[in-house]
Amino acid sequence: MAFRPHFEKFSLTSPHHGLRNVKIADASTIIRFALSVAWRASASSLPDMAEATLEKNLEERLKNFVLGEPIIGASPFPVSLTQLSTMGMIHNHSPGVDHKKIFGFDGSDDIIVKIMRIYVDGLVLHVHLSQIPQEHVSDNPLYLGSSDHALIPSVTYEASYQYENMLHLMRECHPALIEGRGSLPLRVDSEHRGNPARPDNPASSSAPPRGSCKPS
């Protein structure tokens, strides 16, 4: 595993959120892996990958990196990581396309970008498919390959989008399992509920929960 030897002290920024500062010797390998998964999900004809379909020009651009195009810096499709810091319900959610808000800084406007969300055990990868201003990505350790280290926001499972999404799916598919829980909270951002660890940590649009209990 690329991260194992290098975790530094866990810095809490709120009861459920934190940051990990991780040194990564070869970020391009992780970036290429993420772009490969995004391309394979989009190109797949499996019903489980229906929510990962991209425009053909994006799909072909991702394919070039799978075939070996050099990855320089953060690449044209910056990749960020979020860590779920507590154990949650086991799932097998497929990659899917979503949108999130990236907050502006130094007076710049907020922007909405398209992402591919990929689950890798306790890590959530965001492949940013929309163009992000270079000044936002350059030297920003939230994006792999932009710095000699990576800043990985963490969130407990209980405060994560994944938990809320699972509750929505359970309410749709197995309502008896969550009787007595009361109303479900609104989705606030992509992996974090409440205040993000940094102003540029993504906040999601009001997209519906992902997944379905219908047989594929």
Coordinates of C-alpha atoms in Angstrom, one line a residue:
M1 CA 0.0 0.0 0.0
A2 CA 1.4 3.4 -1.0
F3 CA 0.5 5.2 2.3
R4 CA 1.3 2.7 5.0
P5 CA 4.7 3.9 6.3
H6 CA 4.1 7.6 6.2
F7 CA 1.1 8.7 8.3
E8 CA 2.0 11.6 10.5
K9 CA 0.1 12.9 13.6
F10 CA -3.7 13.1 13.2
S11 CA -4.8 16.7 13.5
L12 CA -8.4 17.2 14.6
T13 CA -10.1 20.2 13.2
S14 CA -13.5 19.2 14.6
P15 CA -14.9 16.2 16.5
H16 CA -15.6 14.4 13.2
H17 CA -13.0 15.9 10.9
G18 CA -9.3 15.9 10.6
L19 CA -6.3 16.0 8.3
R20 CA -3.5 13.6 7.6
N21 CA -0.2 14.8 6.1
V22 CA 1.2 12.0 3.9
K23 CA 4.4 11.8 2.0
I24 CA 4.0 10.0 -1.3
A25 CA 7.0 9.0 -3.3
D26 CA 5.2 8.4 -6.6
A27 CA 1.9 10.2 -6.8
S28 CA 1.7 9.6 -10.5
T29 CA 1.1 5.9 -9.9
I30 CA -1.9 6.6 -7.7
I31 CA -3.2 9.2 -10.2
R32 CA -2.9 6.8 -13.1
F33 CA -4.8 4.2 -11.1
A34 CA -7.6 6.6 -10.4
L35 CA -7.8 7.7 -14.0
S36 CA -7.8 4.0 -15.1
V37 CA -10.7 3.2 -12.8
A38 CA -12.6 6.3 -14.1
W39 CA -12.1 5.3 -17.7
R40 CA -12.9 1.6 -17.2
A41 CA -16.1 2.6 -15.3
S42 CA -17.2 4.9 -18.1
A43 CA -16.3 2.5 -20.9
S44 CA -18.1 -0.5 -19.2
S45 CA -21.4 -1.8 -20.4
L46 CA -22.2 -3.3 -17.0
P47 CA -25.5 -2.0 -15.5
D48 CA -23.6 -1.3 -12.2
M49 CA -21.5 1.3 -14.0
A50 CA -24.4 3.2 -15.5
E51 CA -23.8 6.2 -13.2
A52 CA -20.2 6.5 -14.3
T53 CA -20.8 7.2 -18.0
L54 CA -18.8 10.2 -19.3
E55 CA -18.8 12.2 -22.6
K56 CA -16.7 10.4 -25.3
N57 CA -14.1 13.2 -25.4
L58 CA -13.4 12.8 -21.6
E59 CA -13.4 9.0 -21.9
E60 CA -10.9 9.1 -24.7
R61 CA -8.7 11.6 -22.8
L62 CA -8.7 9.3 -19.8
K63 CA -7.9 6.3 -22.0
N64 CA -4.7 8.1 -23.2
F65 CA -3.3 8.0 -19.6
V66 CA -4.3 4.4 -19.3
L67 CA -2.2 3.7 -22.4
G68 CA 0.8 5.4 -20.9
E69 CA 0.7 9.1 -21.5
P70 CA 3.0 10.7 -19.0
I71 CA 1.4 12.2 -15.9
I72 CA 3.0 15.6 -15.1
G73 CA 2.1 17.2 -11.7
A74 CA -1.5 16.8 -10.8
S75 CA -2.5 15.9 -14.4
P76 CA -5.4 17.5 -16.3
F77 CA -7.7 15.5 -14.0
P78 CA -6.6 16.3 -10.4
V79 CA -7.2 13.6 -7.9
S80 CA -7.9 14.2 -4.2
L81 CA -8.4 11.7 -1.4
T82 CA -10.7 11.6 1.7
Q83 CA -10.2 9.0 4.4
L84 CA -13.1 7.5 6.4
S85 CA -11.5 7.4 9.9
T86 CA -13.9 5.1 11.6
M87 CA -15.4 1.7 10.5
G88 CA -18.7 1.8 8.7
M89 CA -21.1 -0.5 6.9
I90 CA -19.5 -2.7 4.2
H91 CA -20.7 -1.9 0.7
N92 CA -19.8 -2.4 -2.9
H93 CA -20.8 0.9 -4.4
S94 CA -19.6 1.4 -8.0
P95 CA -17.8 4.5 -9.2
G96 CA -20.2 7.3 -10.1
V97 CA -20.3 10.8 -11.6
D98 CA -21.2 13.7 -9.2
H99 CA -20.8 17.4 -8.9
K100 CA -19.3 19.4 -6.1
K101 CA -18.6 23.0 -5.2
I102 CA -15.0 24.1 -4.7
F103 CA -15.0 27.3 -2.6
G104 CA -13.0 30.2 -4.0
F105 CA -10.3 31.9 -2.1
D106 CA -8.6 35.4 -2.3
G107 CA -11.9 36.8 -3.6
S108 CA -12.3 34.3 -6.4
D109 CA -15.7 32.8 -7.2
D110 CA -16.9 29.4 -6.1
I111 CA -17.0 26.9 -8.9
I112 CA -19.0 23.7 -9.5
V113 CA -17.0 20.8 -11.0
K114 CA -17.8 17.4 -12.2
I115 CA -16.1 14.5 -10.4
M116 CA -15.9 10.7 -10.5
R117 CA -16.2 9.3 -7.0
I118 CA -14.3 6.0 -6.5
Y119 CA -14.4 3.9 -3.3
V120 CA -11.2 2.1 -2.3
D121 CA -11.8 0.5 1.1
G122 CA -11.5 3.4 3.6
L123 CA -10.4 5.9 1.0
V124 CA -12.6 7.9 -1.3
L125 CA -11.0 9.2 -4.5
H126 CA -12.3 12.2 -6.4
V127 CA -11.2 12.5 -10.0
H128 CA -11.9 16.0 -11.1
L129 CA -13.2 16.0 -14.6
S130 CA -13.9 19.7 -15.0
Q131 CA -11.2 22.2 -15.6
I132 CA -10.0 23.8 -12.3
P133 CA -8.1 27.1 -12.4
Q134 CA -4.3 26.4 -12.3
E135 CA -3.8 28.7 -9.4
H136 CA -6.1 26.6 -7.3
V137 CA -4.3 23.3 -8.1
S138 CA -0.7 24.5 -8.2
D139 CA 1.2 23.7 -4.9
N140 CA -2.1 22.7 -3.3
P141 CA -1.4 19.4 -1.4
L142 CA -5.1 18.5 -1.5
Y143 CA -4.4 17.4 -5.1
L144 CA -2.0 14.5 -5.6
G145 CA 1.1 15.4 -7.6
S146 CA 0.9 19.2 -6.8
S147 CA 3.3 18.9 -3.8
D148 CA 5.8 16.5 -2.3
H149 CA 3.2 15.5 0.2
A150 CA -0.6 15.1 0.2
L151 CA -3.1 16.6 2.6
I152 CA -5.9 14.1 3.1
P153 CA -9.0 15.3 4.9
S154 CA -10.6 12.7 7.1
V155 CA -14.2 12.3 8.3
T156 CA -15.8 9.7 10.6
Y157 CA -18.2 7.3 8.9
E158 CA -21.0 8.7 11.1
A159 CA -20.5 12.2 9.7
S160 CA -19.8 11.2 6.1
Y161 CA -21.8 11.4 2.9
Q162 CA -21.4 7.7 2.6
Y163 CA -23.3 7.1 5.8
E164 CA -26.2 9.4 4.7
N165 CA -26.3 7.8 1.3
M166 CA -26.5 4.4 2.9
L167 CA -29.4 5.6 5.1
H168 CA -31.3 6.9 2.1
L169 CA -30.8 3.6 0.3
M170 CA -31.9 1.7 3.4
R171 CA -35.0 3.8 3.7
E172 CA -35.9 3.1 0.1
C173 CA -35.1 -0.6 0.1
H174 CA -35.6 -1.7 3.7
P175 CA -37.6 1.0 5.6
A176 CA -38.2 -1.4 8.5
L177 CA -34.5 -1.3 9.4
I178 CA -34.5 2.4 10.1
E179 CA -37.9 2.9 11.8
G180 CA -37.5 5.2 14.7
R181 CA -34.5 7.1 13.4
G182 CA -36.6 10.1 12.5
S183 CA -36.1 12.3 9.4
L184 CA -32.8 11.8 7.6
P185 CA -30.4 14.8 7.4
L186 CA -29.9 16.6 4.1
R187 CA -26.7 15.9 2.2
V188 CA -24.3 18.8 2.9
D189 CA -21.2 18.0 1.0
S190 CA -19.3 15.3 -0.9
E191 CA -17.8 13.2 1.9
H192 CA -18.1 15.6 4.8
R193 CA -21.2 16.9 6.7
G194 CA -20.9 20.2 8.6
N195 CA -17.8 22.4 8.2
P196 CA -15.1 21.1 6.0
A197 CA -11.5 20.9 7.1
R198 CA -10.5 23.6 4.7
P199 CA -12.4 26.3 2.7
D200 CA -11.6 24.5 -0.5
N201 CA -12.9 21.1 0.7
P202 CA -15.8 20.3 -1.6
A203 CA -19.4 20.9 -0.9
S204 CA -21.8 19.0 -3.0
S205 CA -24.7 20.1 -5.0
S206 CA -28.2 18.7 -4.3
A207 CA -27.8 15.6 -6.3
P208 CA -29.9 12.6 -5.2
P209 CA -28.4 9.7 -3.3
R210 CA -26.5 7.2 -5.4
G211 CA -27.4 3.5 -5.8
S212 CA -30.6 1.5 -6.1
C213 CA -32.2 -1.5 -4.5
K214 CA -33.6 -2.6 -7.9
P215 CA -32.0 -5.7 -9.3
S216 CA -29.6 -5.1 -12.2

